[in-house]
Structure formats: structure tokens, C-alpha cells
Amino acid sequence: MAAEPRHARHAALVRALEAEELDALLVTSRANIRYLTGFSGSAALAVATRADLLLVTDFRYDEQARAEAGAVARVEVDGASVWDRLFRELPSLGPLAWIGYEAHALAVKDAERLAQAGKAWRWKATGDLVERLRASKDPGEVAAIRSAAALAGEALTTTLTQVRVGMSELEITGLLEGELRRRGSEGHPFPTIVASGPRTALPHARSSQRTVAAGEWLLLDFGAQVDGYCADVTRTVVVGGRASERQRAQYELVRGAQLRAREGVRAGMTGRDADALARELIEARGFGDAFGHSLGHGLGLEVHEAPRLSKTSAEPLPAHAVVTIEPGVYLAGEGGVRIEDDVHLSSEGPVLLTDGRTDLAELV
Ligand code: ZN
Ligand code: ZN
């Protein structure tokens, strides 16, 4: 039987706490709480010390919290206030002089509670301690992302057989989301983007009532979720006819850049160097200004997480990160092409988790 991965995560967090000279970390990020304890509900606080993991939640989650987190954490359920309960339970975790809190995941009103909690504890802002651990996936996490990616690919294939000229972007969104759900996606990790025609030039368009006409681009950017883990896929196709020569040239430029990056990306490379794999090709063809976003991002319990694959990131990509590779070329008033696949940075090199089917699809 595989070792319980949450024990390894706690041990890694303890090493990070020691490096920061902290006795404990108050964890308020939902994704971090899930990562450390397994609890997937929406309201909880967790505290990790060297010896203990405490999860405080409310009465709605009594049964769920014990089932999901009971094997690795002490679960306390409070009918009135998780915060009051937290301060009552803290002394039971032993003498804690310095407690870190997640500055990026704490509301101002909750930070005030820390200030008012009395002189027994001193609080220190931390950044990304758990997020840095989450950037390297264990085999179970990679398997969950792979399942989500497989489901996403099947849902898209079925959806594309149903797409017709004259359908609205929202109608196509509905078809795609239905197929994702039918295949077991737990949720849509972000609002599905279906954009058509010139609207494909907006990298983060929202699906609209616009109907797709013959010969136009259709861009679909969507996620799937299995066991809390996300896949993130973008495909751009031509609807109701063959691609024009200009469309084909634009597509092949993005496709070539995407392929170069997804085959060339390696753990240990900086985010900037990974980004350059695709950007160099696009810039060499004079379309550098039309690729205005970064190459990709980490993927896991959240759809955007560490590491970043961008021209400003000097950080090396961690081993066993799962990242998206999604270059795009956007021509204002005309249309955009983006192609996105998900890749695991294994010790043997990049392993594609999505289907990687990027031949230009012309739906006729
Ligand atoms: Zn995406
Ligand atoms: Zn993405």
C-alpha cells in the first residue's frame, strides 16, 4: 500500500516552518487546507505544528471533516465560531511562541482577530509556504490531473461533433459543460470560455450570445476536475468550412511554438527559459506583440498555481510540477488562436497529460 501522502506533506511543511523559525502555521487557504488534511469543505481553519495537525470546522461539516481528515488531523467542530474555537484549542498544541499566517489568504477582519487574540502568541506573515510544496505533485496528484485531462479531451471530441454554424457561444458552452459533467467532472474550475470570430482575439473572452458563422475561428478554453484536481485545455478550430491560408499560417505558427515548448520544457529550467521556447518562434515571425500573456502556469488543486512560466520568472520549475503550455497569437479585429495542453515535468522529461491533439480541426 502506498504511504499516506498527507504525512509526507506535513513533514515537508515542518521543515519549511523550521527554516522560517516558526512554531506553527495557521492555514486559511482552502486549497492548502485540502492539501494538508484532505478536507474539501468551504469553511475551516487548520493549524500545523511540528507534532500536530488541527482542523476546526463548523457543524455543517462534522461528518465530512471527520471522514476526509480524521486519519491525519485532530478535527474539532464548533457550532458557533471556528475562530473562537481555534483560540480555545491553540493552548492544547503546546507552547507556541511564533505562529505564521498566510498573508495572501487572510481577510483583514480575520487578521484583526489575530491582533486581538492576546499576548500568548506572536504572529508572522508568511507567503506561499504550502503553495511551494504543492508545486511538486506526488503520483496520486498526477493521476488525478491525468483523469481530469482524459475526461476533458473526450468531452471536447463529443462536443465538436455537435457544433454547427449558427450556434451561439453560450449554446456551445452548455454542450461542452454538459459533456464534462456527464463524464464525471466535479466542477468547472473556471468559467468556460467559448469565443467565436473576432472575439477569439480577446484572450479571456466570456462566452456570449454571438453566433458562429461559416469559416470563423471557434476557441474553447475549459477545465475539468477530478478529486479536486484540475485540467485546463484550449483548442481553436475552424467552423463550417476550410481554413483560409491566413488562418492556417496563424494556426501553424502557434502550433509549432506550442509543440516546441511542450517537448522542450524541463524541471530545473527557469520559468523565463520555458516561456522563451515558444516566444522565440513567435517573435522570429514578427508576432511577438500578438502573444501578450505568459506561456503557462502550474495546475493542481487550483487552476492557476505555482510555478509561473513567464518572461519575468527567474525561478526554476520544480521537479514533478504539472504545468500548462498555452501560447497564443491574437490579431485584433480578426481573431486569435491559442492551444493549451497540460504537461507533467517528470524526471525523464515532459509527459503529456492531455491528448495533445493539435492538428487543425475544420468542422464541416
Ligand atoms: Zn485554459
Ligand atoms: Zn491555462
mmCIF file of C-alpha atoms and ligand atoms in Angstrom:
data_model
loop_
_atom_site.group_PDB
_atom_site.id
_atom_site.type_symbol
_atom_site.label_atom_id
_atom_site.label_comp_id
_atom_site.label_asym_id
_atom_site.label_seq_id
_atom_site.Cartn_x
_atom_site.Cartn_y
_atom_site.Cartn_z
ATOM 1 C CA MET A 1 0.000 0.000 0.000
ATOM 2 C CA ALA A 2 1.230 3.494 -0.795
ATOM 3 C CA ALA A 3 2.295 5.668 2.122
ATOM 4 C CA GLU A 4 -0.222 8.308 3.150
ATOM 5 C CA PRO A 5 0.871 11.361 1.130
ATOM 6 C CA ARG A 6 -0.534 13.790 3.704
ATOM 7 C CA HIS A 7 2.064 12.618 6.249
ATOM 8 C CA ALA A 8 4.841 13.484 3.783
ATOM 9 C CA ARG A 9 3.233 16.888 3.167
ATOM 10 C CA HIS A 10 3.078 17.632 6.885
ATOM 11 C CA ALA A 11 6.726 16.572 7.281
ATOM 12 C CA ALA A 12 7.755 18.860 4.405
ATOM 13 C CA LEU A 13 5.803 21.733 5.936
ATOM 14 C CA VAL A 14 7.532 21.163 9.284
ATOM 15 C CA ARG A 15 10.896 21.573 7.534
ATOM 16 C CA ALA A 16 9.654 24.831 5.995
ATOM 17 C CA LEU A 17 8.456 26.046 9.433
ATOM 18 C CA GLU A 18 11.860 25.270 10.941
ATOM 19 C CA ALA A 19 13.580 27.239 8.178
ATOM 20 C CA GLU A 20 11.284 30.189 8.970
ATOM 21 C CA GLU A 21 11.757 29.767 12.745
ATOM 22 C CA LEU A 22 8.050 29.304 13.253
ATOM 23 C CA ASP A 23 6.383 27.003 15.781
ATOM 24 C CA ALA A 24 3.188 26.681 13.788
ATOM 25 C CA LEU A 25 1.337 27.790 10.687
ATOM 26 C CA LEU A 26 -2.287 28.911 10.681
ATOM 27 C CA VAL A 27 -3.639 27.710 7.334
ATOM 28 C CA THR A 28 -6.602 29.629 5.921
ATOM 29 C CA SER A 29 -6.306 28.930 2.179
ATOM 30 C CA ARG A 30 -8.972 26.376 1.258
ATOM 31 C CA ALA A 31 -6.696 24.636 -1.245
ATOM 32 C CA ASN A 32 -3.882 24.447 1.322
ATOM 33 C CA ILE A 33 -6.252 23.039 3.955
ATOM 34 C CA ARG A 34 -7.375 20.386 1.475
ATOM 35 C CA TYR A 35 -3.781 19.573 0.526
ATOM 36 C CA LEU A 36 -2.678 19.079 4.134
ATOM 37 C CA THR A 37 -5.782 17.493 5.677
ATOM 38 C CA GLY A 38 -7.941 16.211 2.801
ATOM 39 C CA PHE A 39 -10.927 18.314 3.957
ATOM 40 C CA SER A 40 -12.778 19.653 0.924
ATOM 41 C CA GLY A 41 -15.481 21.792 2.566
ATOM 42 C CA SER A 42 -15.731 25.556 2.328
ATOM 43 C CA ALA A 43 -15.323 26.653 5.947
ATOM 44 C CA ALA A 44 -12.378 25.588 8.086
ATOM 45 C CA LEU A 45 -9.140 26.667 9.717
ATOM 46 C CA ALA A 46 -6.120 24.438 10.168
ATOM 47 C CA VAL A 47 -3.024 24.705 12.332
ATOM 48 C CA ALA A 48 0.125 22.711 11.661
ATOM 49 C CA THR A 49 2.789 22.388 14.352
ATOM 50 C CA ARG A 50 5.795 20.081 14.396
ATOM 51 C CA ALA A 51 3.756 17.357 16.066
ATOM 52 C CA ASP A 52 0.132 18.102 15.285
ATOM 53 C CA LEU A 53 -2.380 18.982 12.648
ATOM 54 C CA LEU A 54 -5.599 20.590 13.901
ATOM 55 C CA LEU A 55 -8.682 21.175 11.763
ATOM 56 C CA VAL A 56 -11.507 23.370 13.055
ATOM 57 C CA THR A 57 -14.754 23.472 11.115
ATOM 58 C CA ASP A 58 -18.457 24.117 11.741
ATOM 59 C CA PHE A 59 -21.421 21.833 12.361
ATOM 60 C CA ARG A 60 -22.342 21.530 8.660
ATOM 61 C CA TYR A 61 -19.120 19.620 8.063
ATOM 62 C CA ASP A 62 -18.977 17.458 11.181
ATOM 63 C CA GLU A 63 -19.303 14.114 9.410
ATOM 64 C CA GLN A 64 -17.461 15.125 6.238
ATOM 65 C CA ALA A 65 -14.480 16.602 8.084
ATOM 66 C CA ARG A 66 -14.016 13.502 10.234
ATOM 67 C CA ALA A 67 -14.273 11.230 7.182
ATOM 68 C CA GLU A 68 -11.918 13.236 4.983
ATOM 69 C CA ALA A 69 -9.376 14.488 7.507
ATOM 70 C CA GLY A 70 -9.762 12.252 10.565
ATOM 71 C CA ALA A 71 -6.883 9.961 9.600
ATOM 72 C CA VAL A 72 -4.295 12.751 9.692
ATOM 73 C CA ALA A 73 -5.753 15.611 11.734
ATOM 74 C CA ARG A 74 -7.489 16.246 15.027
ATOM 75 C CA VAL A 75 -10.918 17.516 13.989
ATOM 76 C CA GLU A 76 -12.783 19.997 16.189
ATOM 77 C CA VAL A 77 -16.299 21.079 15.256
ATOM 78 C CA ASP A 78 -17.833 24.282 16.608
ATOM 79 C CA GLY A 79 -21.462 25.290 16.372
ATOM 80 C CA ALA A 80 -20.826 28.987 16.900
ATOM 81 C CA SER A 81 -17.446 30.257 15.667
ATOM 82 C CA VAL A 82 -14.473 28.459 14.158
ATOM 83 C CA TRP A 83 -12.266 31.383 15.198
ATOM 84 C CA ASP A 84 -13.295 31.340 18.863
ATOM 85 C CA ARG A 85 -12.798 27.607 18.857
ATOM 86 C CA LEU A 86 -9.367 27.979 17.269
ATOM 87 C CA PHE A 87 -8.189 30.309 20.043
ATOM 88 C CA ARG A 88 -9.561 27.923 22.669
ATOM 89 C CA GLU A 89 -7.761 24.944 21.098
ATOM 90 C CA LEU A 90 -4.391 26.611 20.441
ATOM 91 C CA PRO A 91 -3.056 26.131 24.012
ATOM 92 C CA SER A 92 -3.576 22.368 23.610
ATOM 93 C CA LEU A 93 -0.920 22.363 20.874
ATOM 94 C CA GLY A 94 1.806 23.176 23.397
ATOM 95 C CA PRO A 95 3.817 26.364 23.823
ATOM 96 C CA LEU A 96 3.765 28.216 20.510
ATOM 97 C CA ALA A 97 5.759 31.453 20.506
ATOM 98 C CA TRP A 98 5.644 32.330 16.816
ATOM 99 C CA ILE A 99 2.760 31.370 14.571
ATOM 100 C CA GLY A 100 2.833 32.105 10.870
ATOM 101 C CA TYR A 101 -0.292 33.071 8.986
ATOM 102 C CA GLU A 102 -0.987 33.121 5.248
ATOM 103 C CA ALA A 103 -0.881 36.806 4.366
ATOM 104 C CA HIS A 104 -2.268 36.087 0.888
ATOM 105 C CA ALA A 105 -5.261 34.169 2.227
ATOM 106 C CA LEU A 106 -6.489 36.115 5.248
ATOM 107 C CA ALA A 107 -9.245 38.744 5.255
ATOM 108 C CA VAL A 108 -8.463 41.993 7.067
ATOM 109 C CA LYS A 109 -11.237 41.326 9.590
ATOM 110 C CA ASP A 110 -9.667 37.945 10.414
ATOM 111 C CA ALA A 111 -6.207 39.492 10.711
ATOM 112 C CA GLU A 112 -7.727 41.794 13.347
ATOM 113 C CA ARG A 113 -8.823 38.727 15.309
ATOM 114 C CA LEU A 114 -5.170 37.634 15.456
ATOM 115 C CA ALA A 115 -4.146 41.025 16.794
ATOM 116 C CA GLN A 116 -6.857 40.767 19.483
ATOM 117 C CA ALA A 117 -6.120 37.163 20.449
ATOM 118 C CA GLY A 118 -3.937 38.112 23.369
ATOM 119 C CA LYS A 119 -0.257 38.212 24.110
ATOM 120 C CA ALA A 120 0.266 34.452 24.277
ATOM 121 C CA TRP A 121 1.185 34.239 20.588
ATOM 122 C CA ARG A 122 3.165 36.317 18.151
ATOM 123 C CA TRP A 123 2.012 36.264 14.547
ATOM 124 C CA LYS A 124 4.196 36.485 11.478
ATOM 125 C CA ALA A 125 3.069 36.971 7.874
ATOM 126 C CA THR A 126 4.210 34.195 5.542
ATOM 127 C CA GLY A 127 3.925 33.776 1.811
ATOM 128 C CA ASP A 128 3.368 30.609 -0.161
ATOM 129 C CA LEU A 129 4.871 28.088 2.304
ATOM 130 C CA VAL A 130 2.306 25.430 1.398
ATOM 131 C CA GLU A 131 1.967 26.603 -2.212
ATOM 132 C CA ARG A 132 5.673 25.885 -2.735
ATOM 133 C CA LEU A 133 5.141 22.315 -1.562
ATOM 134 C CA ARG A 134 2.069 21.967 -3.766
ATOM 135 C CA ALA A 135 4.074 22.872 -6.872
ATOM 136 C CA SER A 136 5.639 19.368 -6.918
ATOM 137 C CA LYS A 137 2.989 16.738 -7.421
ATOM 138 C CA ASP A 138 3.045 13.228 -5.975
ATOM 139 C CA PRO A 139 1.935 10.281 -8.156
ATOM 140 C CA GLY A 140 -1.630 10.366 -6.835
ATOM 141 C CA GLU A 141 -1.976 14.027 -7.747
ATOM 142 C CA VAL A 142 -0.579 13.467 -11.230
ATOM 143 C CA ALA A 143 -3.027 10.578 -11.690
ATOM 144 C CA ALA A 144 -5.977 12.800 -10.712
ATOM 145 C CA ILE A 145 -4.914 15.505 -13.174
ATOM 146 C CA ARG A 146 -4.467 12.832 -15.837
ATOM 147 C CA SER A 147 -8.032 11.608 -15.225
ATOM 148 C CA ALA A 148 -9.375 15.155 -15.443
ATOM 149 C CA ALA A 149 -7.390 15.702 -18.658
ATOM 150 C CA ALA A 150 -8.700 12.482 -20.240
ATOM 151 C CA LEU A 151 -12.251 13.429 -19.408
ATOM 152 C CA ALA A 152 -11.729 16.930 -20.829
ATOM 153 C CA GLY A 153 -10.439 15.527 -24.123
ATOM 154 C CA GLU A 154 -13.388 13.138 -24.512
ATOM 155 C CA ALA A 155 -15.894 15.864 -23.665
ATOM 156 C CA LEU A 156 -14.391 18.164 -26.273
ATOM 157 C CA THR A 157 -14.324 15.490 -29.008
ATOM 158 C CA THR A 158 -18.026 14.762 -28.472
ATOM 159 C CA THR A 159 -18.916 18.452 -28.306
ATOM 160 C CA LEU A 160 -17.164 19.274 -31.567
ATOM 161 C CA THR A 161 -19.282 16.687 -33.423
ATOM 162 C CA GLN A 162 -22.357 18.662 -32.319
ATOM 163 C CA VAL A 163 -21.160 22.188 -33.116
ATOM 164 C CA ARG A 164 -22.940 23.810 -36.081
ATOM 165 C CA VAL A 165 -22.760 27.162 -37.848
ATOM 166 C CA GLY A 166 -25.353 29.491 -36.287
ATOM 167 C CA MET A 167 -24.974 28.193 -32.714
ATOM 168 C CA SER A 168 -24.240 30.781 -30.050
ATOM 169 C CA GLU A 169 -21.101 30.689 -27.929
ATOM 170 C CA LEU A 170 -23.255 30.112 -24.843
ATOM 171 C CA GLU A 171 -25.092 27.232 -26.510
ATOM 172 C CA ILE A 172 -21.751 25.569 -27.291
ATOM 173 C CA THR A 173 -20.623 26.275 -23.710
ATOM 174 C CA GLY A 174 -23.713 24.439 -22.494
ATOM 175 C CA LEU A 175 -22.981 21.420 -24.698
ATOM 176 C CA LEU A 176 -19.368 21.264 -23.534
ATOM 177 C CA GLU A 177 -20.193 21.692 -19.850
ATOM 178 C CA GLY A 178 -22.878 19.005 -20.144
ATOM 179 C CA GLU A 179 -20.369 16.570 -21.671
ATOM 180 C CA LEU A 180 -17.831 17.391 -18.932
ATOM 181 C CA ARG A 181 -20.396 16.717 -16.211
ATOM 182 C CA ARG A 182 -21.668 13.535 -17.888
ATOM 183 C CA ARG A 183 -18.130 12.167 -17.807
ATOM 184 C CA GLY A 184 -17.698 12.963 -14.134
ATOM 185 C CA SER A 185 -16.131 16.404 -13.863
ATOM 186 C CA GLU A 186 -16.823 17.602 -10.300
ATOM 187 C CA GLY A 187 -16.999 21.210 -11.365
ATOM 188 C CA HIS A 188 -15.879 23.834 -13.818
ATOM 189 C CA PRO A 189 -12.680 25.183 -12.255
ATOM 190 C CA PHE A 190 -13.164 28.483 -14.081
ATOM 191 C CA PRO A 191 -15.923 29.953 -16.283
ATOM 192 C CA THR A 192 -15.740 28.100 -19.591
ATOM 193 C CA ILE A 193 -14.594 30.319 -22.442
ATOM 194 C CA VAL A 194 -16.177 29.748 -25.855
ATOM 195 C CA ALA A 195 -15.370 32.617 -28.210
ATOM 196 C CA SER A 196 -16.060 32.903 -31.938
ATOM 197 C CA GLY A 197 -14.853 35.002 -34.860
ATOM 198 C CA PRO A 198 -13.120 38.264 -33.891
ATOM 199 C CA ARG A 199 -13.954 37.653 -30.216
ATOM 200 C CA THR A 200 -11.261 34.940 -30.196
ATOM 201 C CA ALA A 201 -8.748 37.813 -30.184
ATOM 202 C CA LEU A 202 -9.759 38.574 -26.566
ATOM 203 C CA PRO A 203 -7.549 36.160 -24.596
ATOM 204 C CA HIS A 204 -10.043 35.986 -21.706
ATOM 205 C CA ALA A 205 -13.340 36.462 -23.511
ATOM 206 C CA ARG A 206 -16.535 35.361 -21.741
ATOM 207 C CA SER A 207 -18.951 33.212 -23.742
ATOM 208 C CA SER A 208 -21.650 35.440 -25.256
ATOM 209 C CA GLN A 209 -24.834 35.242 -27.344
ATOM 210 C CA ARG A 210 -22.775 35.756 -30.510
ATOM 211 C CA THR A 211 -23.415 33.075 -33.131
ATOM 212 C CA VAL A 212 -20.574 31.457 -35.030
ATOM 213 C CA ALA A 213 -20.523 31.896 -38.819
ATOM 214 C CA ALA A 214 -19.007 29.680 -41.505
ATOM 215 C CA GLY A 215 -15.237 29.907 -41.815
ATOM 216 C CA GLU A 216 -14.742 31.526 -38.416
ATOM 217 C CA TRP A 217 -12.477 30.609 -35.541
ATOM 218 C CA LEU A 218 -14.014 28.976 -32.505
ATOM 219 C CA LEU A 219 -11.848 28.977 -29.381
ATOM 220 C CA LEU A 220 -12.742 26.763 -26.403
ATOM 221 C CA ASP A 221 -10.817 27.116 -23.115
ATOM 222 C CA PHE A 222 -12.190 24.956 -20.331
ATOM 223 C CA GLY A 223 -11.361 22.869 -17.309
ATOM 224 C CA ALA A 224 -12.308 19.586 -15.716
ATOM 225 C CA GLN A 225 -11.909 18.469 -12.114
ATOM 226 C CA VAL A 226 -11.331 15.040 -10.545
ATOM 227 C CA ASP A 227 -10.678 14.512 -6.804
ATOM 228 C CA GLY A 228 -10.251 18.282 -6.559
ATOM 229 C CA TYR A 229 -7.507 18.391 -9.218
ATOM 230 C CA CYS A 230 -7.878 20.454 -12.375
ATOM 231 C CA ALA A 231 -7.071 20.008 -16.036
ATOM 232 C CA ASP A 232 -7.025 23.073 -18.300
ATOM 233 C CA VAL A 233 -7.332 22.756 -22.081
ATOM 234 C CA THR A 234 -7.681 25.158 -25.010
ATOM 235 C CA ARG A 235 -8.410 24.235 -28.591
ATOM 236 C CA THR A 236 -9.052 26.563 -31.532
ATOM 237 C CA VAL A 237 -10.929 25.184 -34.537
ATOM 238 C CA VAL A 238 -12.497 26.464 -37.764
ATOM 239 C CA VAL A 239 -16.268 26.036 -38.068
ATOM 240 C CA GLY A 240 -18.287 25.355 -41.207
ATOM 241 C CA GLY A 241 -15.553 25.219 -43.817
ATOM 242 C CA ARG A 242 -11.880 25.045 -44.590
ATOM 243 C CA ALA A 243 -9.357 27.402 -43.015
ATOM 244 C CA SER A 244 -8.137 30.259 -45.172
ATOM 245 C CA GLU A 245 -4.421 30.367 -45.938
ATOM 246 C CA ARG A 246 -4.046 33.229 -43.491
ATOM 247 C CA GLN A 247 -5.835 31.293 -40.754
ATOM 248 C CA ARG A 248 -3.711 28.232 -41.432
ATOM 249 C CA ALA A 249 -0.474 30.231 -41.220
ATOM 250 C CA GLN A 250 -1.549 31.771 -37.899
ATOM 251 C CA TYR A 251 -2.555 28.360 -36.556
ATOM 252 C CA GLU A 252 0.624 26.591 -37.620
ATOM 253 C CA LEU A 253 2.750 29.304 -36.016
ATOM 254 C CA VAL A 254 1.030 28.785 -32.646
ATOM 255 C CA ARG A 255 1.035 25.008 -33.065
ATOM 256 C CA GLY A 256 4.760 24.931 -33.812
ATOM 257 C CA ALA A 257 5.516 27.144 -30.816
ATOM 258 C CA GLN A 258 3.301 25.034 -28.546
ATOM 259 C CA LEU A 259 4.927 21.799 -29.692
ATOM 260 C CA ARG A 260 8.433 23.184 -29.222
ATOM 261 C CA ALA A 261 7.589 24.289 -25.677
ATOM 262 C CA ARG A 262 5.732 21.189 -24.584
ATOM 263 C CA GLU A 263 8.550 18.934 -25.818
ATOM 264 C CA GLY A 264 11.377 21.185 -24.608
ATOM 265 C CA VAL A 265 10.143 22.143 -21.138
ATOM 266 C CA ARG A 266 12.102 20.555 -18.270
ATOM 267 C CA ALA A 267 12.190 20.696 -14.495
ATOM 268 C CA GLY A 268 15.110 22.891 -13.416
ATOM 269 C CA MET A 269 14.682 25.312 -16.299
ATOM 270 C CA THR A 270 13.595 28.818 -15.257
ATOM 271 C CA GLY A 271 10.043 29.942 -15.998
ATOM 272 C CA ARG A 272 11.571 32.524 -18.307
ATOM 273 C CA ASP A 273 13.507 29.957 -20.346
ATOM 274 C CA ALA A 274 10.422 27.779 -20.675
ATOM 275 C CA ASP A 275 8.403 30.765 -21.896
ATOM 276 C CA ALA A 276 11.134 31.570 -24.414
ATOM 277 C CA LEU A 277 10.783 28.144 -26.070
ATOM 278 C CA ALA A 278 7.506 29.300 -27.601
ATOM 279 C CA ARG A 279 8.080 33.051 -27.618
ATOM 280 C CA GLU A 280 11.280 32.881 -29.688
ATOM 281 C CA LEU A 281 9.459 31.237 -32.590
ATOM 282 C CA ILE A 282 6.553 33.671 -32.460
ATOM 283 C CA GLU A 283 8.844 36.702 -32.174
ATOM 284 C CA ALA A 284 11.031 35.479 -35.026
ATOM 285 C CA ARG A 285 7.979 35.579 -37.261
ATOM 286 C CA GLY A 286 7.158 39.123 -36.163
ATOM 287 C CA PHE A 287 4.161 38.283 -33.953
ATOM 288 C CA GLY A 288 5.773 38.877 -30.552
ATOM 289 C CA ASP A 289 3.335 41.701 -29.730
ATOM 290 C CA ALA A 290 0.403 39.406 -30.550
ATOM 291 C CA PHE A 291 1.453 36.959 -27.775
ATOM 292 C CA GLY A 292 0.715 39.202 -24.814
ATOM 293 C CA HIS A 293 0.409 36.686 -21.990
ATOM 294 C CA SER A 294 2.771 34.167 -20.453
ATOM 295 C CA LEU A 295 3.333 30.626 -21.703
ATOM 296 C CA GLY A 296 1.642 28.813 -18.845
ATOM 297 C CA HIS A 297 1.051 28.166 -15.178
ATOM 298 C CA GLY A 298 1.074 25.381 -12.634
ATOM 299 C CA LEU A 299 -2.004 23.229 -12.273
ATOM 300 C CA GLY A 300 -3.324 21.281 -9.293
ATOM 301 C CA LEU A 301 -5.978 21.866 -6.644
ATOM 302 C CA GLU A 302 -6.225 25.336 -8.158
ATOM 303 C CA VAL A 303 -6.292 26.059 -11.843
ATOM 304 C CA HIS A 304 -3.647 28.751 -11.528
ATOM 305 C CA GLU A 305 -0.869 27.913 -9.106
ATOM 306 C CA ALA A 306 2.930 27.809 -8.889
ATOM 307 C CA PRO A 307 5.128 27.734 -10.914
ATOM 308 C CA ARG A 308 4.757 30.511 -13.463
ATOM 309 C CA LEU A 309 6.103 30.081 -16.992
ATOM 310 C CA SER A 310 6.589 33.718 -17.871
ATOM 311 C CA LYS A 311 9.278 36.027 -19.148
ATOM 312 C CA THR A 312 9.574 37.635 -15.702
ATOM 313 C CA SER A 313 10.044 34.406 -13.739
ATOM 314 C CA ALA A 314 13.646 33.585 -12.827
ATOM 315 C CA GLU A 315 12.585 30.691 -10.574
ATOM 316 C CA PRO A 316 13.432 27.158 -11.687
ATOM 317 C CA LEU A 317 10.493 24.890 -12.467
ATOM 318 C CA PRO A 318 10.278 22.266 -9.698
ATOM 319 C CA ALA A 319 10.586 18.568 -10.459
ATOM 320 C CA HIS A 320 7.161 16.926 -10.749
ATOM 321 C CA ALA A 321 5.342 20.184 -11.395
ATOM 322 C CA VAL A 322 2.318 19.954 -13.678
ATOM 323 C CA VAL A 323 2.123 22.969 -15.957
ATOM 324 C CA THR A 324 0.093 24.262 -18.874
ATOM 325 C CA ILE A 325 1.710 25.138 -22.190
ATOM 326 C CA GLU A 326 -0.558 27.680 -23.894
ATOM 327 C CA PRO A 327 0.918 30.129 -26.364
ATOM 328 C CA GLY A 328 -1.457 32.284 -28.408
ATOM 329 C CA VAL A 329 -1.384 34.775 -31.257
ATOM 330 C CA TYR A 330 -4.202 37.368 -31.163
ATOM 331 C CA LEU A 331 -4.919 39.660 -34.093
ATOM 332 C CA ALA A 332 -7.287 42.446 -33.006
ATOM 333 C CA GLY A 333 -10.465 42.687 -35.093
ATOM 334 C CA GLU A 334 -9.598 39.444 -36.832
ATOM 335 C CA GLY A 335 -9.166 36.559 -34.415
ATOM 336 C CA GLY A 336 -6.939 34.663 -32.055
ATOM 337 C CA VAL A 337 -5.506 31.175 -31.801
ATOM 338 C CA ARG A 338 -4.475 29.609 -28.505
ATOM 339 C CA ILE A 339 -3.517 25.973 -27.972
ATOM 340 C CA GLU A 340 -3.178 24.630 -24.438
ATOM 341 C CA ASP A 341 -2.046 21.256 -23.131
ATOM 342 C CA ASP A 342 -1.027 20.042 -19.667
ATOM 343 C CA VAL A 343 2.405 18.535 -19.044
ATOM 344 C CA HIS A 344 3.971 16.692 -16.081
ATOM 345 C CA LEU A 345 7.652 17.549 -15.593
ATOM 346 C CA SER A 346 8.838 14.037 -14.710
ATOM 347 C CA SER A 347 12.447 13.014 -14.092
ATOM 348 C CA GLU A 348 12.538 11.551 -17.632
ATOM 349 C CA GLY A 349 11.279 14.782 -19.184
ATOM 350 C CA PRO A 350 7.875 16.226 -20.042
ATOM 351 C CA VAL A 351 4.910 13.817 -20.075
ATOM 352 C CA LEU A 352 1.753 14.984 -21.805
ATOM 353 C CA LEU A 353 -1.394 14.549 -19.656
ATOM 354 C CA THR A 354 -3.916 15.981 -22.127
ATOM 355 C CA ASP A 355 -4.455 14.365 -25.538
ATOM 356 C CA GLY A 356 -2.131 16.743 -27.406
ATOM 357 C CA ARG A 357 -4.364 16.535 -30.489
ATOM 358 C CA THR A 358 -3.499 19.829 -32.072
ATOM 359 C CA ASP A 359 -3.909 19.185 -35.810
ATOM 360 C CA LEU A 360 -6.111 21.984 -37.128
ATOM 361 C CA ALA A 361 -9.731 20.778 -36.901
ATOM 362 C CA GLU A 362 -12.026 22.096 -39.640
ATOM 363 C CA LEU A 363 -15.607 21.296 -38.685
ATOM 364 C CA VAL A 364 -17.535 20.933 -41.912
HETATM 365 ZN ZN ZN B 1 -7.109 27.387 -20.140
HETATM 366 ZN ZN ZN B 2 -4.436 27.877 -18.539
#
